[in-house]
Amino acid sequence: MSEPRLVVVSNRVGPLDDEGKAGGLAVGLADALRRRGGLWFGWSGETDEAAADGPVKTERHGQTELATIDLTPEENEGFYLGYANRSLWPLLHYRLDLVQFDRSFDRVYHAVNRRFAERLAPLLRPDDLVWVHDYHFFPLGAELRKAGFAGRIGYFLHIPFCPPEIFTALPASHDLVRAMLAYDLVGFQTETDRMNFLAFCTRELGGEVLEGNRVRVGDRTIEVDSFPIGIDAEGYRRFAVSPEAGEHEEMLRDIAKGRPLVVGVDRLDYTKGIVERLLGFERLLEDHEEMRGGVNLLQIAPLSRAELETYAGLRTELEATAGRVNGRFATLDWTPIQIMTTGFTRRALAGIYRAARVCFVTPLRDGMNLVAKEYVAAQDPTDPGVLLLSRFAGARAELEGGALLVNPYNPDTMADALKRALTMKLDERIERFEAMRETVFAGTASRWCDRFLGALADVPAPSQPASEEPPVQAS
Ligand code: ADQ
């Protein structure tokens, strides 16, 4: 029997090649689609006044079809910039202080999910495996059911799922989670996220946790599991020894003049703890005089969601903090912090990682954080660098055996960890690197796809009606 067709739905679609600047999500999905073919459906990235009646634009690449639709400017405002990025993004990252609720966002978010489902449904075949991604599309599965699709639908959330105490602040929290029950399988990055979701289902919706990673709410029983996302580690290792990586590595070593380099790489986003990181670095220079003039911090932070005022404010704050720290400590021949907003190819980035003695990853909250895994994959096993990792990153669960854990809210622990990393002997660096290498090279992006799709293919479709099995206690 032939494999069912894979249909991926995500906000942005492509690219299918793994050469360019694409981030982790796109690379993982592109890999699955290149291997098994299928359909990738999402937003074109374009806005158009007439988008509501616009065509589905398709492009074929070998066995894979990319299909996209436009948004109207009003939909871009209410769905993408509004509900997704002003309400859900901060909320799910535990940032109630930054959340904006507006009932017009809510209305447009649901209307866009409905329109995506209505445009996708005619392209589906009954035995397709549909895999929906991320917080833009919580209700898409329910809308696909209304549009008549009865096959298997899985959902994966790339960002954290916050505890019910926070999620219930969302006016539509009950409706959103009830809509998620239309999926057959719901996947999270970590056990913490999975437990938060189950706690919402049980405490808020009166559901019961069953054996076998299942939860029953009313007459719906679905599977809920964690699937930590990975990277193409072997590909990254090869990128790190490419000529392009070598040029970048060499250039950075020349500029550093023998000083160790600490690198941070993140989209410019308040969840990434970039300003906090700079404060940790400042504390290092403040408390350890011998470090002054002897270490550089390079922060690469490509602009993201620049239309949103919070992000514009963050850029100003970051630049002001870097300027202040530089003004405080710089000498004629040394500037402690360099900030860049450039995007790099994956090869160039691999070279930058390899030149860095320390990778400084300090999110205040992060679904996974692929930069941490990329850094490990890019290291020279005979002279690896040290990963400093926030205890609030999803990647912590897998990498804490080798990384130095830091609390981004506490500049003192960051300064101490930096000092420790910068003076760490080779044998300890190798030991720590090896503890992480195993995880990063085993838990790859392809394994993540295969595990998720394997679990989805095993779910009896369409979803089961309520069973009589006894509940188990959610721990
Ligand atoms: P992001 O929040 O984007 O992803 P992350 O996982 O770190 O965070 O991925 C960022 C990607 O962008 C990495 O692949 C990185 O190499 C790339 N990148 C960053 N700066 C770059 C630059 N200057 N040039 C080129 N590439 C750059 C969301 C969630 C995460 C989750 C991922 C995947 O927020 O928690 O790990 O999805 O599920």
Short mmCIF file of C-alpha atoms and ligand atoms in Angstrom, two decimals:
data_model
loop_
_atom_site.label_atom_id
_atom_site.label_comp_id
_atom_site.label_asym_id
_atom_site.label_seq_id
_atom_site.Cartn_x
_atom_site.Cartn_y
_atom_site.Cartn_z
CA MET A 1 0.00 0.00 0.00
CA SER A 2 1.44 3.41 -0.89
CA GLU A 3 2.13 6.05 1.77
CA PRO A 4 -0.64 8.61 2.27
CA ARG A 5 0.11 12.05 0.83
CA LEU A 6 1.52 14.61 3.27
CA VAL A 7 -0.20 17.99 3.38
CA VAL A 8 1.58 20.64 5.43
CA VAL A 9 -0.14 23.87 6.47
CA SER A 10 1.96 26.68 7.94
CA ASN A 11 1.76 30.44 7.87
CA ARG A 12 4.74 30.83 5.56
CA VAL A 13 5.53 28.32 2.82
CA GLY A 14 8.99 27.23 1.60
CA PRO A 15 11.68 27.56 0.50
CA LEU A 16 12.24 23.92 -0.38
CA ASP A 17 16.02 24.11 -0.70
CA ASP A 18 18.29 24.05 2.36
CA GLU A 19 20.91 26.46 1.08
CA GLY A 20 19.59 29.89 1.89
CA LYS A 21 18.59 31.83 4.96
CA ALA A 22 15.56 29.79 5.95
CA GLY A 23 15.06 29.18 9.66
CA GLY A 24 14.58 25.90 11.44
CA LEU A 25 10.88 25.29 10.92
CA ALA A 26 11.05 25.71 7.15
CA VAL A 27 14.14 23.53 6.89
CA GLY A 28 12.60 20.65 8.85
CA LEU A 29 9.39 20.67 6.83
CA ALA A 30 11.14 21.15 3.51
CA ASP A 31 13.19 18.07 4.28
CA ALA A 32 10.07 15.94 4.89
CA LEU A 33 8.42 17.23 1.72
CA ARG A 34 11.52 16.67 -0.41
CA ARG A 35 11.74 13.09 0.83
CA ARG A 36 8.10 12.06 0.45
CA GLY A 37 6.51 14.72 -1.78
CA GLY A 38 3.16 16.30 -1.00
CA LEU A 39 1.42 19.64 -0.72
CA TRP A 40 2.52 22.68 1.32
CA PHE A 41 -0.25 25.23 1.85
CA GLY A 42 -0.07 28.66 3.48
CA TRP A 43 0.08 32.42 3.12
CA SER A 44 1.98 33.85 0.15
CA GLY A 45 3.37 36.68 2.27
CA GLU A 46 1.52 39.13 -0.05
CA THR A 47 -1.41 41.38 0.75
CA ASP A 48 -4.03 42.33 -1.80
CA GLU A 49 -7.34 44.21 -1.46
CA ALA A 50 -9.03 41.51 -3.55
CA ALA A 51 -7.43 38.58 -1.69
CA ALA A 52 -10.71 37.22 -0.33
CA ASP A 53 -11.67 36.10 -3.86
CA GLY A 54 -8.12 35.64 -5.12
CA PRO A 55 -6.76 32.42 -6.61
CA VAL A 56 -4.76 29.68 -4.90
CA LYS A 57 -1.32 30.16 -6.44
CA THR A 58 0.52 26.91 -7.09
CA GLU A 59 4.10 26.01 -7.92
CA ARG A 60 5.38 22.51 -8.51
CA HIS A 61 8.88 21.43 -7.48
CA GLY A 62 9.38 17.78 -8.33
CA GLN A 63 6.95 15.78 -6.22
CA THR A 64 6.00 18.74 -4.05
CA GLU A 65 3.37 21.36 -4.74
CA LEU A 66 3.43 24.73 -2.98
CA ALA A 67 0.00 26.38 -2.77
CA THR A 68 -0.51 29.85 -1.32
CA ILE A 69 -3.17 32.49 -0.93
CA ASP A 70 -2.90 36.22 -0.22
CA LEU A 71 -4.33 38.12 2.75
CA THR A 72 -6.21 41.39 2.52
CA PRO A 73 -4.51 44.30 4.31
CA GLU A 74 -7.26 44.07 6.96
CA GLU A 75 -6.55 40.35 7.45
CA ASN A 76 -2.82 41.00 7.71
CA GLU A 77 -3.57 43.53 10.45
CA GLY A 78 -6.13 41.48 12.40
CA PHE A 79 -4.89 37.92 11.85
CA TYR A 80 -1.11 38.13 11.55
CA LEU A 81 -0.05 41.37 13.24
CA GLY A 82 -3.05 41.40 15.57
CA TYR A 83 -4.27 38.12 17.02
CA ALA A 84 -1.23 35.99 16.18
CA ASN A 85 1.51 38.42 17.14
CA ARG A 86 -0.07 40.91 19.55
CA SER A 87 -2.27 38.45 21.46
CA LEU A 88 -1.15 34.83 21.13
CA TRP A 89 2.64 35.25 20.80
CA PRO A 90 3.15 37.21 24.06
CA LEU A 91 0.49 35.21 25.91
CA LEU A 92 1.95 31.81 25.07
CA HIS A 93 5.40 33.14 26.04
CA TYR A 94 4.01 34.03 29.51
CA ARG A 95 4.10 37.79 28.77
CA LEU A 96 0.68 38.93 29.94
CA ASP A 97 2.14 42.41 30.35
CA LEU A 98 2.56 42.69 26.56
CA VAL A 99 -0.69 41.08 25.44
CA GLN A 100 -3.22 43.14 23.52
CA PHE A 101 -6.75 41.80 23.20
CA ASP A 102 -9.08 43.30 20.64
CA ARG A 103 -12.29 41.63 19.56
CA SER A 104 -11.70 42.66 15.96
CA PHE A 105 -8.43 40.63 15.95
CA ASP A 106 -10.36 37.64 17.25
CA ARG A 107 -13.02 37.93 14.53
CA VAL A 108 -10.47 38.28 11.73
CA TYR A 109 -8.32 35.42 13.08
CA HIS A 110 -11.28 33.05 12.91
CA ALA A 111 -12.37 34.33 9.51
CA VAL A 112 -8.88 33.78 8.08
CA ASN A 113 -8.73 30.26 9.53
CA ARG A 114 -12.11 29.56 7.93
CA ARG A 115 -10.99 30.91 4.57
CA PHE A 116 -7.75 28.88 4.64
CA ALA A 117 -9.77 25.75 5.41
CA GLU A 118 -12.31 26.47 2.67
CA ARG A 119 -9.55 27.02 0.11
CA LEU A 120 -7.58 23.97 1.22
CA ALA A 121 -10.49 21.50 1.52
CA PRO A 122 -11.08 21.07 -2.24
CA LEU A 123 -7.39 20.23 -2.70
CA LEU A 124 -7.51 17.38 -0.18
CA ARG A 125 -7.92 13.66 -0.82
CA PRO A 126 -9.68 11.54 1.82
CA ASP A 127 -6.56 9.59 2.86
CA ASP A 128 -4.20 12.60 3.08
CA LEU A 129 -2.22 13.15 6.29
CA VAL A 130 -2.75 16.82 7.10
CA TRP A 131 -0.18 18.47 9.39
CA VAL A 132 -1.04 21.96 10.64
CA HIS A 133 1.63 24.16 12.24
CA ASP A 134 1.74 26.79 14.91
CA TYR A 135 -0.30 29.41 16.71
CA HIS A 136 -1.61 31.04 13.54
CA PHE A 137 -3.87 28.04 12.98
CA PHE A 138 -5.29 26.74 16.27
CA PRO A 139 -8.85 26.48 14.80
CA LEU A 140 -7.92 25.36 11.28
CA GLY A 141 -8.61 21.67 12.00
CA ALA A 142 -12.11 22.42 13.25
CA GLU A 143 -12.76 24.53 10.15
CA LEU A 144 -11.48 21.71 7.89
CA ARG A 145 -13.94 19.35 9.59
CA LYS A 146 -16.76 21.82 8.91
CA ALA A 147 -15.60 21.96 5.30
CA GLY A 148 -16.07 18.18 5.12
CA PHE A 149 -12.57 16.71 5.56
CA ALA A 150 -12.76 13.51 7.64
CA GLY A 151 -9.16 12.23 7.34
CA ARG A 152 -6.33 12.49 9.86
CA ILE A 153 -5.25 15.95 10.96
CA GLY A 154 -2.28 16.58 13.25
CA TYR A 155 -1.21 19.84 14.84
CA PHE A 156 2.18 20.94 16.16
CA LEU A 157 2.81 24.04 18.27
CA HIS A 158 6.33 25.44 17.79
CA ILE A 159 6.17 27.86 20.69
CA PRO A 160 5.45 27.22 24.39
CA PHE A 161 1.97 26.46 25.70
CA CYS A 162 1.64 28.54 28.85
CA PRO A 163 -0.05 27.29 32.07
CA PRO A 164 -3.85 27.56 32.28
CA GLU A 165 -3.53 30.37 34.87
CA ILE A 166 -2.11 32.50 32.05
CA PHE A 167 -3.95 31.07 29.06
CA THR A 168 -7.36 31.70 30.60
CA ALA A 169 -6.67 35.45 30.34
CA LEU A 170 -7.38 35.06 26.62
CA PRO A 171 -11.09 35.83 26.19
CA ALA A 172 -11.50 32.98 23.68
CA SER A 173 -9.28 30.48 25.53
CA HIS A 174 -12.01 27.86 25.96
CA ASP A 175 -13.15 28.14 22.35
CA LEU A 176 -9.61 27.85 21.03
CA VAL A 177 -8.77 24.72 22.99
CA ARG A 178 -12.14 23.16 22.18
CA ALA A 179 -11.39 23.86 18.50
CA MET A 180 -8.03 22.07 18.92
CA LEU A 181 -9.93 18.94 19.90
CA ALA A 182 -10.84 18.57 16.20
CA TYR A 183 -7.26 17.41 15.60
CA ASP A 184 -6.41 13.73 16.00
CA LEU A 185 -2.93 14.39 17.36
CA VAL A 186 -1.66 17.54 19.06
CA GLY A 187 2.10 17.84 19.48
CA PHE A 188 4.20 20.12 21.68
CA GLN A 189 7.93 20.79 21.94
CA THR A 190 8.34 19.69 25.57
CA GLU A 191 6.66 17.78 28.37
CA THR A 192 6.07 21.07 30.19
CA ASP A 193 3.99 22.38 27.28
CA ARG A 194 2.10 19.10 27.01
CA MET A 195 1.30 19.12 30.73
CA ASN A 196 0.11 22.74 30.55
CA PHE A 197 -2.25 21.84 27.73
CA LEU A 198 -3.56 18.77 29.59
CA ALA A 199 -4.04 20.88 32.71
CA PHE A 200 -6.19 23.28 30.67
CA CYS A 201 -8.24 20.38 29.27
CA THR A 202 -8.84 18.86 32.69
CA ARG A 203 -9.22 21.94 34.92
CA GLU A 204 -10.96 24.28 32.52
CA LEU A 205 -12.88 21.93 30.25
CA GLY A 206 -13.58 19.05 32.62
CA GLY A 207 -11.60 16.57 30.51
CA GLU A 208 -9.85 13.38 31.62
CA VAL A 209 -6.36 12.16 30.86
CA LEU A 210 -6.41 8.58 29.56
CA GLU A 211 -3.72 5.92 29.10
CA GLY A 212 -1.56 6.18 26.00
CA ASN A 213 -1.08 9.96 25.85
CA ARG A 214 -4.74 10.60 25.25
CA VAL A 215 -7.17 13.10 26.63
CA ARG A 216 -10.95 12.95 26.54
CA VAL A 217 -13.06 16.10 26.62
CA GLY A 218 -16.80 15.56 26.18
CA ASP A 219 -17.19 13.21 23.23
CA ARG A 220 -13.73 13.89 21.80
CA THR A 221 -10.64 11.77 22.52
CA ILE A 222 -7.37 12.92 21.00
CA GLU A 223 -3.70 12.07 21.35
CA VAL A 224 -1.35 14.63 22.92
CA ASP A 225 2.41 14.11 22.94
CA SER A 226 5.72 15.96 22.92
CA PHE A 227 7.96 15.95 19.85
CA PRO A 228 11.06 18.09 20.41
CA ILE A 229 12.10 19.58 17.07
CA GLY A 230 15.67 19.09 15.84
CA ILE A 231 17.92 20.30 13.06
CA ASP A 232 19.68 18.69 10.11
CA ALA A 233 22.75 18.20 12.28
CA GLU A 234 24.89 16.38 9.74
CA GLY A 235 24.07 19.03 7.12
CA TYR A 236 25.02 21.74 9.60
CA ARG A 237 28.29 20.00 10.40
CA ARG A 238 29.10 19.95 6.69
CA PHE A 239 28.13 23.63 6.33
CA ALA A 240 30.58 24.43 9.13
CA VAL A 241 33.53 23.04 7.15
CA SER A 242 32.50 24.62 3.82
CA PRO A 243 34.69 27.32 2.21
CA GLU A 244 32.03 29.98 2.92
CA ALA A 245 31.99 29.05 6.61
CA GLY A 246 35.79 29.02 6.64
CA GLU A 247 35.94 32.58 5.26
CA HIS A 248 33.59 33.84 7.96
CA GLU A 249 35.39 31.97 10.69
CA GLU A 250 38.74 33.33 9.59
CA MET A 251 37.46 36.89 9.24
CA LEU A 252 36.07 36.84 12.79
CA ARG A 253 39.26 35.37 14.21
CA ASP A 254 41.29 38.11 12.47
CA ILE A 255 39.06 40.85 13.85
CA ALA A 256 39.09 39.38 17.37
CA LYS A 257 42.91 39.40 17.46
CA GLY A 258 43.05 36.38 19.73
CA ARG A 259 40.24 37.49 22.04
CA PRO A 260 37.55 34.85 22.56
CA LEU A 261 34.25 35.59 20.87
CA VAL A 262 30.85 35.25 22.51
CA VAL A 263 28.03 35.09 19.98
CA GLY A 264 24.27 35.58 20.21
CA VAL A 265 22.02 34.82 17.20
CA ASP A 266 18.29 35.53 17.39
CA ARG A 267 15.45 37.19 15.53
CA LEU A 268 15.08 40.54 17.25
CA ASP A 269 12.27 39.48 19.61
CA TYR A 270 11.56 40.30 23.26
CA THR A 271 11.20 36.60 24.08
CA LYS A 272 14.86 36.01 23.25
CA GLY A 273 16.24 37.94 26.24
CA ILE A 274 18.75 39.91 24.16
CA VAL A 275 18.81 43.04 26.33
CA GLU A 276 19.08 40.82 29.42
CA ARG A 277 22.04 39.07 27.76
CA LEU A 278 23.80 42.39 27.28
CA LEU A 279 23.25 43.14 30.95
CA GLY A 280 24.84 39.79 31.84
CA PHE A 281 27.83 40.67 29.67
CA GLU A 282 28.04 44.09 31.27
CA ARG A 283 28.08 42.45 34.71
CA LEU A 284 30.98 40.24 33.57
CA LEU A 285 33.01 43.34 32.64
CA GLU A 286 31.95 45.13 35.81
CA ASP A 287 32.81 42.29 38.21
CA HIS A 288 35.88 40.86 36.44
CA GLU A 289 38.33 43.56 35.60
CA GLU A 290 40.67 41.07 33.96
CA MET A 291 38.00 40.40 31.31
CA ARG A 292 37.99 44.01 30.13
CA GLY A 293 39.69 44.27 26.77
CA GLY A 294 39.81 40.47 26.58
CA VAL A 295 36.47 39.33 25.15
CA ASN A 296 34.03 40.39 22.41
CA LEU A 297 30.28 39.92 22.20
CA LEU A 298 28.81 39.73 18.71
CA GLN A 299 25.01 39.88 18.69
CA ILE A 300 23.36 39.04 15.37
CA ALA A 301 19.70 40.03 15.52
CA PRO A 302 17.87 40.27 12.18
CA LEU A 303 14.82 42.52 12.40
CA SER A 304 11.53 40.77 12.85
CA ARG A 305 7.89 41.99 12.90
CA ALA A 306 9.23 45.52 12.64
CA GLU A 307 5.69 46.89 12.02
CA LEU A 308 4.81 46.19 15.67
CA GLU A 309 5.61 48.98 18.13
CA THR A 310 6.94 46.58 20.81
CA TYR A 311 9.57 45.34 18.37
CA ALA A 312 10.58 48.86 17.30
CA GLY A 313 10.90 49.75 20.98
CA LEU A 314 13.07 46.70 21.58
CA ARG A 315 15.44 47.72 18.82
CA THR A 316 15.87 51.14 20.40
CA GLU A 317 16.44 49.58 23.81
CA LEU A 318 18.98 47.12 22.47
CA GLU A 319 20.94 49.80 20.66
CA ALA A 320 20.84 52.07 23.69
CA THR A 321 22.05 49.28 26.00
CA ALA A 322 24.89 48.27 23.66
CA GLY A 323 25.87 51.93 23.26
CA ARG A 324 25.87 52.49 27.00
CA VAL A 325 27.96 49.39 27.75
CA ASN A 326 30.38 50.24 24.94
CA GLY A 327 30.65 53.83 26.16
CA ARG A 328 31.35 52.57 29.65
CA PHE A 329 34.08 50.05 28.83
CA ALA A 330 35.46 50.62 25.30
CA THR A 331 39.12 51.51 24.80
CA LEU A 332 40.86 52.87 21.71
CA ASP A 333 41.52 49.38 20.40
CA TRP A 334 38.53 47.44 21.79
CA THR A 335 34.74 47.74 21.52
CA PRO A 336 33.06 45.13 23.73
CA ILE A 337 29.71 44.70 21.94
CA GLN A 338 28.94 44.59 18.24
CA ILE A 339 25.32 44.42 17.06
CA MET A 340 24.33 43.39 13.54
CA THR A 341 20.86 43.08 12.01
CA THR A 342 22.03 41.21 8.90
CA GLY A 343 20.68 37.85 7.77
CA PHE A 344 23.33 35.27 6.87
CA THR A 345 23.28 32.12 4.78
CA ARG A 346 23.33 28.92 6.81
CA ARG A 347 26.92 28.24 5.71
CA ALA A 348 28.09 31.68 6.85
CA LEU A 349 26.26 31.29 10.15
CA ALA A 350 27.88 27.89 10.69
CA GLY A 351 31.29 29.58 10.27
CA ILE A 352 30.33 32.26 12.78
CA TYR A 353 29.25 29.59 15.29
CA ARG A 354 32.55 27.80 14.80
CA ALA A 355 34.56 30.95 15.44
CA ALA A 356 32.73 31.56 18.73
CA ARG A 357 34.15 30.20 21.97
CA VAL A 358 30.77 30.74 23.62
CA CYS A 359 27.20 30.77 22.28
CA PHE A 360 25.04 32.87 24.59
CA VAL A 361 21.39 31.73 24.36
CA THR A 362 19.22 33.51 26.91
CA PRO A 363 15.53 33.44 25.97
CA LEU A 364 13.07 34.46 28.67
CA ARG A 365 10.89 31.70 27.21
CA ASP A 366 11.37 29.70 23.98
CA GLY A 367 9.56 26.76 22.40
CA MET A 368 12.81 24.98 21.57
CA ASN A 369 15.60 27.30 20.31
CA LEU A 370 17.33 25.86 17.30
CA VAL A 371 20.30 28.20 17.52
CA ALA A 372 21.52 26.19 20.53
CA LYS A 373 21.42 22.97 18.50
CA GLU A 374 23.00 24.57 15.42
CA TYR A 375 25.87 25.85 17.54
CA VAL A 376 26.58 22.35 18.85
CA ALA A 377 26.41 20.79 15.37
CA ALA A 378 28.83 23.38 13.97
CA GLN A 379 31.59 22.89 16.55
CA ASP A 380 35.01 21.40 15.87
CA PRO A 381 34.91 18.22 18.03
CA THR A 382 38.61 18.61 18.87
CA ASP A 383 38.21 22.19 20.12
CA PRO A 384 34.54 22.85 20.82
CA GLY A 385 33.02 25.98 22.31
CA VAL A 386 30.68 26.22 25.29
CA LEU A 387 26.90 26.65 25.15
CA LEU A 388 25.31 28.96 27.72
CA LEU A 389 21.63 28.14 27.72
CA SER A 390 18.65 29.72 29.43
CA ARG A 391 16.78 27.47 31.82
CA PHE A 392 13.61 28.76 30.10
CA ALA A 393 14.41 27.42 26.60
CA GLY A 394 12.68 24.23 25.46
CA ALA A 395 16.12 22.96 24.38
CA ARG A 396 17.12 22.83 28.03
CA ALA A 397 15.43 19.46 28.52
CA GLU A 398 17.72 17.87 25.94
CA LEU A 399 20.93 19.87 26.35
CA GLU A 400 21.30 20.44 30.08
CA GLY A 401 23.80 17.59 30.31
CA GLY A 402 26.36 19.67 28.42
CA ALA A 403 25.29 23.31 28.48
CA LEU A 404 25.91 25.77 31.31
CA LEU A 405 22.41 26.77 32.39
CA VAL A 406 21.70 30.44 33.08
CA ASN A 407 18.83 32.48 34.42
CA PRO A 408 18.39 35.45 32.05
CA TYR A 409 16.65 37.46 34.78
CA ASN A 410 19.81 37.36 36.88
CA PRO A 411 22.88 39.15 35.44
CA ASP A 412 25.08 37.69 38.19
CA THR A 413 24.54 34.05 37.15
CA MET A 414 25.05 35.03 33.51
CA ALA A 415 28.33 36.78 34.36
CA ASP A 416 29.51 33.80 36.41
CA ALA A 417 28.64 31.33 33.66
CA LEU A 418 30.38 33.52 31.06
CA LYS A 419 33.51 33.65 33.17
CA ARG A 420 33.40 29.91 33.64
CA ALA A 421 32.87 29.26 29.91
CA LEU A 422 35.64 31.64 28.84
CA THR A 423 38.17 29.96 31.14
CA MET A 424 36.99 26.37 30.69
CA LYS A 425 39.74 23.83 29.95
CA LEU A 426 39.67 21.82 26.74
CA ASP A 427 38.87 18.45 28.37
CA GLU A 428 35.75 19.83 30.09
CA ARG A 429 34.66 21.58 26.87
CA ILE A 430 34.98 18.29 24.97
CA GLU A 431 33.13 16.35 27.64
CA ARG A 432 30.25 18.84 27.65
CA PHE A 433 30.16 19.03 23.87
CA GLU A 434 29.97 15.25 23.58
CA ALA A 435 27.05 15.08 25.98
CA MET A 436 25.15 17.44 23.67
CA ARG A 437 26.42 16.12 20.34
CA GLU A 438 24.72 12.79 20.85
CA THR A 439 21.32 14.41 21.39
CA VAL A 440 21.65 16.91 18.56
CA PHE A 441 22.78 14.33 16.00
CA ALA A 442 20.18 11.76 17.07
CA GLY A 443 17.15 14.06 17.47
CA THR A 444 17.26 15.54 13.96
CA ALA A 445 14.58 17.38 12.02
CA SER A 446 13.89 14.28 9.91
CA ARG A 447 13.45 12.17 13.01
CA TRP A 448 11.05 14.78 14.39
CA CYS A 449 8.97 14.62 11.18
CA ASP A 450 9.05 10.85 11.08
CA ARG A 451 8.03 10.51 14.72
CA PHE A 452 5.15 12.97 14.35
CA LEU A 453 3.89 11.55 11.06
CA GLY A 454 4.29 7.99 12.33
CA ALA A 455 2.16 8.84 15.38
CA LEU A 456 -0.43 10.59 13.18
CA ALA A 457 -0.61 7.67 10.76
CA ASP A 458 -1.22 5.34 13.71
CA VAL A 459 -4.17 7.33 15.05
CA PRO A 460 -7.45 5.68 14.08
CA ALA A 461 -9.17 8.11 11.73
CA PRO A 462 -11.39 9.94 11.99
CA SER A 463 -11.04 10.53 15.73
CA GLN A 464 -12.62 8.18 18.15
CA PRO A 465 -15.88 8.95 19.85
CA ALA A 466 -15.70 8.85 23.66
CA SER A 467 -14.48 5.53 24.98
CA GLU A 468 -15.30 3.92 28.27
CA GLU A 469 -11.69 3.63 29.42
CA PRO A 470 -10.92 4.81 32.94
CA PRO A 471 -8.97 8.05 33.31
CA VAL A 472 -5.41 8.17 34.72
CA GLN A 473 -4.16 10.94 36.99
CA ALA A 474 -2.35 13.80 35.22
CA SER A 475 0.93 14.12 37.12
P1 ADQ B 1 12.34 31.13 16.24
O1 ADQ B 1 11.71 31.96 17.31
O2 ADQ B 1 12.58 31.81 14.97
O3 ADQ B 1 11.52 29.79 15.97
P2 ADQ B 1 14.84 29.50 16.67
O4 ADQ B 1 14.41 28.14 17.04
O5 ADQ B 1 16.07 29.92 17.40
O6 ADQ B 1 13.74 30.62 16.91
O7 ADQ B 1 15.15 29.51 15.13
C1 ADQ B 1 15.71 30.62 14.52
C2 ADQ B 1 16.28 30.21 13.16
O8 ADQ B 1 16.61 31.39 12.44
C3 ADQ B 1 17.55 29.38 13.31
O9 ADQ B 1 17.53 28.34 12.37
C4 ADQ B 1 18.65 30.39 12.99
O10 ADQ B 1 19.79 29.85 12.37
C5 ADQ B 1 17.95 31.32 12.02
N1 ADQ B 1 18.58 32.66 12.11
C6 ADQ B 1 18.59 33.48 13.17
N2 ADQ B 1 19.29 34.60 12.88
C7 ADQ B 1 19.74 34.46 11.64
C8 ADQ B 1 20.52 35.29 10.76
N3 ADQ B 1 21.00 36.46 11.14
N4 ADQ B 1 20.75 34.82 9.53
C9 ADQ B 1 20.29 33.63 9.14
N5 ADQ B 1 19.55 32.81 9.91
C10 ADQ B 1 19.27 33.22 11.13
C11 ADQ B 1 10.29 29.22 16.46
C12 ADQ B 1 10.17 29.09 17.97
C13 ADQ B 1 11.35 28.30 18.52
C14 ADQ B 1 11.44 26.94 17.82
C15 ADQ B 1 11.39 27.09 16.31
C16 ADQ B 1 11.27 25.76 15.59
O11 ADQ B 1 10.09 30.36 18.59
O12 ADQ B 1 11.24 28.12 19.92
O13 ADQ B 1 12.67 26.32 18.16
O14 ADQ B 1 10.26 27.89 15.92
O15 ADQ B 1 10.20 25.02 16.08
#
